[in-house]
mmCIF file of C-alpha atoms in Angstrom:
data_model
loop_
_atom_site.group_PDB
_atom_site.id
_atom_site.type_symbol
_atom_site.label_atom_id
_atom_site.label_comp_id
_atom_site.label_asym_id
_atom_site.label_seq_id
_atom_site.Cartn_x
_atom_site.Cartn_y
_atom_site.Cartn_z
ATOM 1 C CA MET D 1 14.005 66.690 21.857
ATOM 2 C CA SER D 2 17.038 67.973 23.719
ATOM 3 C CA ILE D 3 20.412 66.281 23.269
ATOM 4 C CA LYS D 4 20.294 65.206 26.925
ATOM 5 C CA ALA D 5 16.918 63.536 26.354
ATOM 6 C CA TYR D 6 18.230 61.824 23.214
ATOM 7 C CA ARG D 7 21.247 60.426 25.027
ATOM 8 C CA THR D 8 19.189 59.343 28.027
ATOM 9 C CA LEU D 9 16.822 57.342 25.846
ATOM 10 C CA GLN D 10 19.847 55.543 24.411
ATOM 11 C CA GLN D 11 21.269 54.771 27.852
ATOM 12 C CA VAL D 12 18.323 53.628 29.978
ATOM 13 C CA GLU D 13 17.121 50.036 30.212
ATOM 14 C CA VAL D 14 13.360 50.618 30.124
ATOM 15 C CA ILE D 15 11.148 53.138 28.288
ATOM 16 C CA VAL D 16 7.646 53.943 29.573
ATOM 17 C CA GLY D 17 5.167 56.148 27.753
ATOM 18 C CA TYR D 18 1.977 56.812 25.830
ATOM 19 C CA LYS D 19 1.862 54.611 22.728
ATOM 20 C CA THR D 20 1.765 57.515 20.250
ATOM 21 C CA TYR D 21 4.910 59.047 21.763
ATOM 22 C CA ILE D 22 6.660 55.674 21.884
ATOM 23 C CA ASP D 23 5.998 55.348 18.152
ATOM 24 C CA LEU D 24 7.698 58.707 17.548
ATOM 25 C CA VAL D 25 10.972 57.406 19.024
ATOM 26 C CA ALA D 26 10.648 53.810 17.819
ATOM 27 C CA GLU D 27 13.991 53.818 15.979
ATOM 28 C CA LEU D 28 15.776 55.210 19.022
ATOM 29 C CA VAL D 29 14.487 52.618 21.491
ATOM 30 C CA LYS D 30 14.881 49.462 19.416
ATOM 31 C CA GLY D 31 15.996 46.501 21.511
ATOM 32 C CA LYS D 32 14.945 48.067 24.810
ATOM 33 C CA GLU D 33 12.164 46.971 27.117
ATOM 34 C CA VAL D 34 9.229 49.222 26.240
ATOM 35 C CA ILE D 35 6.062 49.646 28.285
ATOM 36 C CA SER D 36 3.329 51.578 26.503
ATOM 37 C CA SER D 37 -0.403 52.143 26.979
ATOM 38 C CA GLY D 38 -3.154 54.430 25.789
ATOM 39 C CA MET D 39 -4.870 57.558 26.994
ATOM 40 C CA MET D 40 -6.118 57.775 30.591
ATOM 41 C CA LYS D 41 -3.375 55.423 31.836
ATOM 42 C CA GLU D 42 -0.898 58.152 32.800
ATOM 43 C CA VAL D 43 -0.872 57.396 36.532
ATOM 44 C CA ASP D 44 -0.503 53.665 35.930
ATOM 45 C CA ARG D 45 2.487 54.253 33.634
ATOM 46 C CA CYS D 46 4.231 56.518 36.106
ATOM 47 C CA GLN D 47 3.619 54.104 38.976
ATOM 48 C CA LYS D 48 5.058 51.268 36.904
ATOM 49 C CA ALA D 49 8.148 53.369 36.162
ATOM 50 C CA ILE D 50 8.667 54.059 39.872
ATOM 51 C CA GLU D 51 8.354 50.349 40.657
ATOM 52 C CA ILE D 52 11.014 49.614 38.029
ATOM 53 C CA ALA D 53 13.294 52.295 39.479
ATOM 54 C CA LEU D 54 12.893 50.723 42.929
ATOM 55 C CA GLN D 55 14.405 47.570 41.412
ATOM 56 C CA LYS D 56 17.533 49.649 40.738
ATOM 57 C CA ARG D 57 16.918 49.623 36.983
ATOM 58 C CA SER D 58 17.192 52.763 34.866
ATOM 59 C CA VAL D 59 13.886 53.824 33.365
ATOM 60 C CA ALA D 60 12.696 56.811 31.341
ATOM 61 C CA VAL D 61 9.142 58.129 31.278
ATOM 62 C CA ILE D 62 8.653 60.037 28.046
ATOM 63 C CA SER D 63 6.275 62.885 27.275
ATOM 64 C CA SER D 64 5.493 64.931 24.218
ATOM 65 C CA GLY D 65 7.359 68.237 24.174
ATOM 66 C CA ASP D 66 8.591 68.933 27.703
ATOM 67 C CA PRO D 67 7.851 66.597 30.646
ATOM 68 C CA GLY D 68 7.539 69.573 32.991
ATOM 69 C CA ILE D 69 5.004 71.421 30.825
ATOM 70 C CA TYR D 70 1.722 69.494 30.661
ATOM 71 C CA GLY D 71 3.858 66.360 30.823
ATOM 72 C CA MET D 72 4.524 63.528 33.238
ATOM 73 C CA ALA D 73 7.122 65.093 35.540
ATOM 74 C CA GLY D 74 4.548 66.278 38.051
ATOM 75 C CA VAL D 75 2.771 62.928 38.150
ATOM 76 C CA VAL D 76 6.013 61.057 38.813
ATOM 77 C CA LEU D 77 7.037 63.437 41.591
ATOM 78 C CA GLU D 78 3.604 63.418 43.231
ATOM 79 C CA LEU D 79 3.427 59.621 43.113
ATOM 80 C CA ALA D 80 6.922 59.235 44.546
ATOM 81 C CA LEU D 81 5.915 61.455 47.465
ATOM 82 C CA LYS D 82 2.612 59.621 47.965
ATOM 83 C CA MET D 83 4.394 56.265 47.909
ATOM 84 C CA GLY D 84 7.054 57.562 50.295
ATOM 85 C CA VAL D 85 9.895 56.542 47.994
ATOM 86 C CA GLN D 86 11.204 59.941 46.874
ATOM 87 C CA GLU D 87 14.485 59.349 48.730
ATOM 88 C CA ALA D 88 14.834 55.749 47.558
ATOM 89 C CA ILE D 89 15.137 56.584 43.869
ATOM 90 C CA ASP D 90 16.938 59.254 41.866
ATOM 91 C CA ILE D 91 14.532 61.249 39.721
ATOM 92 C CA GLU D 92 15.856 63.595 37.058
ATOM 93 C CA ILE D 93 13.593 65.836 34.989
ATOM 94 C CA ILE D 94 15.167 66.224 31.551
ATOM 95 C CA PRO D 95 13.783 69.238 29.680
ATOM 96 C CA GLY D 96 12.638 69.041 26.118
ATOM 97 C CA ILE D 97 11.304 71.603 23.682
ATOM 98 C CA THR D 98 7.735 72.512 24.522
ATOM 99 C CA SER D 99 5.195 72.902 21.723
ATOM 100 C CA ALA D 100 4.947 76.645 22.345
ATOM 101 C CA ASN D 101 8.637 77.158 21.519
ATOM 102 C CA ALA D 102 8.610 74.717 18.613
ATOM 103 C CA ALA D 103 5.541 76.295 17.019
ATOM 104 C CA ALA D 104 6.782 79.830 17.650
ATOM 105 C CA ALA D 105 10.066 79.081 15.891
ATOM 106 C CA SER D 106 8.174 77.869 12.828
ATOM 107 C CA LEU D 107 6.071 81.034 12.825
ATOM 108 C CA GLY D 108 8.978 83.439 13.203
ATOM 109 C CA ALA D 109 9.157 85.355 16.491
ATOM 110 C CA PRO D 110 5.685 85.654 18.037
ATOM 111 C CA LEU D 111 6.826 85.089 21.637
ATOM 112 C CA MET D 112 9.245 87.999 21.882
ATOM 113 C CA HIS D 113 7.208 89.553 24.716
ATOM 114 C CA ASP D 114 5.152 88.322 27.675
ATOM 115 C CA PHE D 115 2.974 85.354 26.850
ATOM 116 C CA ALA D 116 0.561 82.856 28.396
ATOM 117 C CA VAL D 117 0.083 79.169 27.638
ATOM 118 C CA ILE D 118 -3.408 77.763 28.223
ATOM 119 C CA SER D 119 -4.730 74.276 27.553
ATOM 120 C CA LEU D 120 -8.326 74.111 26.347
ATOM 121 C CA SER D 121 -8.707 70.541 27.583
ATOM 122 C CA ASP D 122 -11.248 70.416 30.403
ATOM 123 C CA LEU D 123 -10.507 66.772 31.192
ATOM 124 C CA LEU D 124 -8.558 67.712 34.331
ATOM 125 C CA THR D 125 -9.387 71.419 34.699
ATOM 126 C CA PRO D 126 -12.951 72.804 35.021
ATOM 127 C CA TRP D 127 -14.027 74.711 31.918
ATOM 128 C CA GLU D 128 -15.057 77.671 34.099
ATOM 129 C CA THR D 129 -11.455 77.981 35.286
ATOM 130 C CA ILE D 130 -10.153 77.840 31.718
ATOM 131 C CA VAL D 131 -12.604 80.554 30.641
ATOM 132 C CA GLN D 132 -11.405 82.773 33.487
ATOM 133 C CA ARG D 133 -7.793 82.307 32.437
ATOM 134 C CA LEU D 134 -8.649 83.090 28.805
ATOM 135 C CA GLU D 135 -10.381 86.286 29.930
ATOM 136 C CA TYR D 136 -7.355 87.383 31.958
ATOM 137 C CA ALA D 137 -4.902 86.579 29.170
ATOM 138 C CA ALA D 138 -6.994 88.496 26.628
ATOM 139 C CA GLN D 139 -7.494 91.490 28.933
ATOM 140 C CA GLY D 140 -3.797 91.537 29.796
ATOM 141 C CA ASP D 141 -2.875 91.544 26.104
ATOM 142 C CA PHE D 142 -0.589 88.553 26.467
ATOM 143 C CA VAL D 143 0.487 86.698 23.371
ATOM 144 C CA THR D 144 -1.450 83.498 24.063
ATOM 145 C CA VAL D 145 -0.607 79.933 23.099
ATOM 146 C CA LEU D 146 -3.496 77.462 23.091
ATOM 147 C CA TYR D 147 -2.709 73.793 23.654
ATOM 148 C CA ASN D 148 -5.205 70.964 23.019
ATOM 149 C CA PRO D 149 -7.498 73.308 21.088
ATOM 150 C CA VAL D 150 -9.850 70.697 19.565
ATOM 151 C CA SER D 151 -10.574 66.992 19.983
ATOM 152 C CA LYS D 152 -13.151 64.667 18.435
ATOM 153 C CA LYS D 153 -15.531 65.262 21.346
ATOM 154 C CA ARG D 154 -14.490 68.828 22.197
ATOM 155 C CA THR D 155 -15.202 71.262 19.368
ATOM 156 C CA GLU D 156 -16.909 74.250 20.985
ATOM 157 C CA GLN D 157 -14.140 75.394 23.351
ATOM 158 C CA ILE D 158 -11.991 76.899 20.596
ATOM 159 C CA LYS D 159 -15.020 78.893 19.404
ATOM 160 C CA GLU D 160 -15.533 80.245 22.913
ATOM 161 C CA ALA D 161 -11.840 81.140 23.112
ATOM 162 C CA GLN D 162 -12.150 83.076 19.864
ATOM 163 C CA ARG D 163 -15.235 84.895 21.174
ATOM 164 C CA ILE D 164 -13.412 85.906 24.370
ATOM 165 C CA PHE D 165 -10.377 87.252 22.537
ATOM 166 C CA LEU D 166 -12.493 89.160 20.040
ATOM 167 C CA LYS D 167 -13.937 91.112 22.975
ATOM 168 C CA TYR D 168 -10.507 92.631 23.623
ATOM 169 C CA LYS D 169 -8.614 92.400 20.321
ATOM 170 C CA PRO D 170 -9.360 93.439 16.724
ATOM 171 C CA GLY D 171 -10.296 90.757 14.222
ATOM 172 C CA ASN D 172 -7.106 91.331 12.217
ATOM 173 C CA THR D 173 -4.878 90.266 15.135
ATOM 174 C CA PRO D 174 -2.430 87.684 13.700
ATOM 175 C CA VAL D 175 -3.007 84.070 14.691
ATOM 176 C CA GLY D 176 -0.559 81.263 13.941
ATOM 177 C CA ILE D 177 -1.655 77.661 13.512
ATOM 178 C CA VAL D 178 1.034 74.963 13.658
ATOM 179 C CA ARG D 179 0.274 71.263 13.352
ATOM 180 C CA ASN D 180 2.885 68.630 14.278
ATOM 181 C CA ALA D 181 5.428 71.265 15.269
ATOM 182 C CA LYS D 182 8.965 70.107 14.381
ATOM 183 C CA ARG D 183 7.863 66.516 13.789
ATOM 184 C CA GLY D 184 8.751 66.250 10.118
ATOM 185 C CA ASN D 185 5.249 66.586 8.673
ATOM 186 C CA GLU D 186 4.689 70.075 10.018
ATOM 187 C CA GLU D 187 1.934 72.367 8.692
ATOM 188 C CA VAL D 188 2.133 76.125 9.341
ATOM 189 C CA THR D 189 -0.602 78.687 8.670
ATOM 190 C CA VAL D 190 -0.833 82.375 9.524
ATOM 191 C CA SER D 191 -4.377 83.715 9.781
ATOM 192 C CA THR D 192 -6.295 86.299 11.831
ATOM 193 C CA LEU D 193 -8.370 86.181 14.990
ATOM 194 C CA ALA D 194 -11.555 86.609 12.953
ATOM 195 C CA GLU D 195 -10.719 83.962 10.361
ATOM 196 C CA PHE D 196 -8.514 81.294 11.954
ATOM 197 C CA LEU D 197 -11.342 78.831 12.655
ATOM 198 C CA LYS D 198 -11.703 78.330 8.904
ATOM 199 C CA HIS D 199 -8.468 76.322 8.992
ATOM 200 C CA PRO D 200 -8.088 72.687 10.176
ATOM 201 C CA ILE D 201 -7.309 72.441 13.898
ATOM 202 C CA ASP D 202 -6.949 69.283 15.997
ATOM 203 C CA MET D 203 -5.138 67.908 19.057
ATOM 204 C CA PHE D 204 -1.806 67.956 17.237
ATOM 205 C CA THR D 205 -2.211 71.695 16.608
ATOM 206 C CA VAL D 206 -0.921 74.678 18.573
ATOM 207 C CA VAL D 207 -2.665 78.038 18.134
ATOM 208 C CA LEU D 208 -0.771 81.300 18.859
ATOM 209 C CA ILE D 209 -2.743 84.529 19.232
ATOM 210 C CA GLY D 210 -0.705 87.723 18.962
ATOM 211 C CA ASN D 211 -0.832 90.794 21.206
ATOM 212 C CA ASN D 212 -1.739 94.309 20.095
ATOM 213 C CA ARG D 213 1.691 94.858 18.531
ATOM 214 C CA THR D 214 2.125 91.504 16.801
ATOM 215 C CA PHE D 215 2.189 91.737 13.025
ATOM 216 C CA SER D 216 2.505 89.250 10.184
ATOM 217 C CA SER D 217 4.593 89.432 7.035
ATOM 218 C CA ALA D 218 5.330 86.774 4.407
ATOM 219 C CA GLU D 219 3.741 84.014 6.503
ATOM 220 C CA LEU D 220 5.713 85.031 9.595
ATOM 221 C CA MET D 221 4.498 86.423 12.924
ATOM 222 C CA ILE D 222 6.606 88.980 14.770
ATOM 223 C CA THR D 223 5.931 90.468 18.194
ATOM 224 C CA PRO D 224 8.229 93.482 18.693
ATOM 225 C CA ARG D 225 10.206 93.437 21.951
ATOM 226 C CA GLY D 226 10.494 97.231 21.925
ATOM 227 C CA TYR D 227 14.007 97.813 20.620
ATOM 228 C CA SER D 228 14.626 100.990 18.625
ATOM 229 C CA LEU D 229 15.362 99.906 15.064
#
């Protein structure tokens, strides 16, 4: 997390978030009022946080990675507008370190050129739309970061993503697999586009697919920016 996020969690009165993320900061929020719940309760949590803020109490909604990137910032802002209270409370979006940056740092320097970030979760986005975005990213030769690649119920999407990228990229294109990026029990693997599905992948994993210039060396991925060396 960013230093600003760390300090904010120490200062606010109430912490609201998904139970798994609350557990990750348990030591930091000891003694505070904590409101946590499970999956599919995102809107309820954000609404509760707004109601607390309307009581003139300081409250933090926490997300994994960065609240503005697949996080809760958008939900809070949309709800505040819908409830007509956006001017009654002060909302600050405090950036964190998104999984793409965290995983890339562990892999070396795979994001040194243009890249795309695509979530494979079709819970909120139609799968047809995700497929279209994968096609465009592969055709455009973007380094591509895949979030939410596999869940217990969703196992075929990552195979389809591989199939799409193999249409436009050679099988030896480097692919990085990072589980629990920067969370202490991190696992890092460098594989290839043809072989990466042989490695364990789950919802805590980020998959980075290189572009046509990305290369790997000593378990690192490097995407040249184009400087003359």
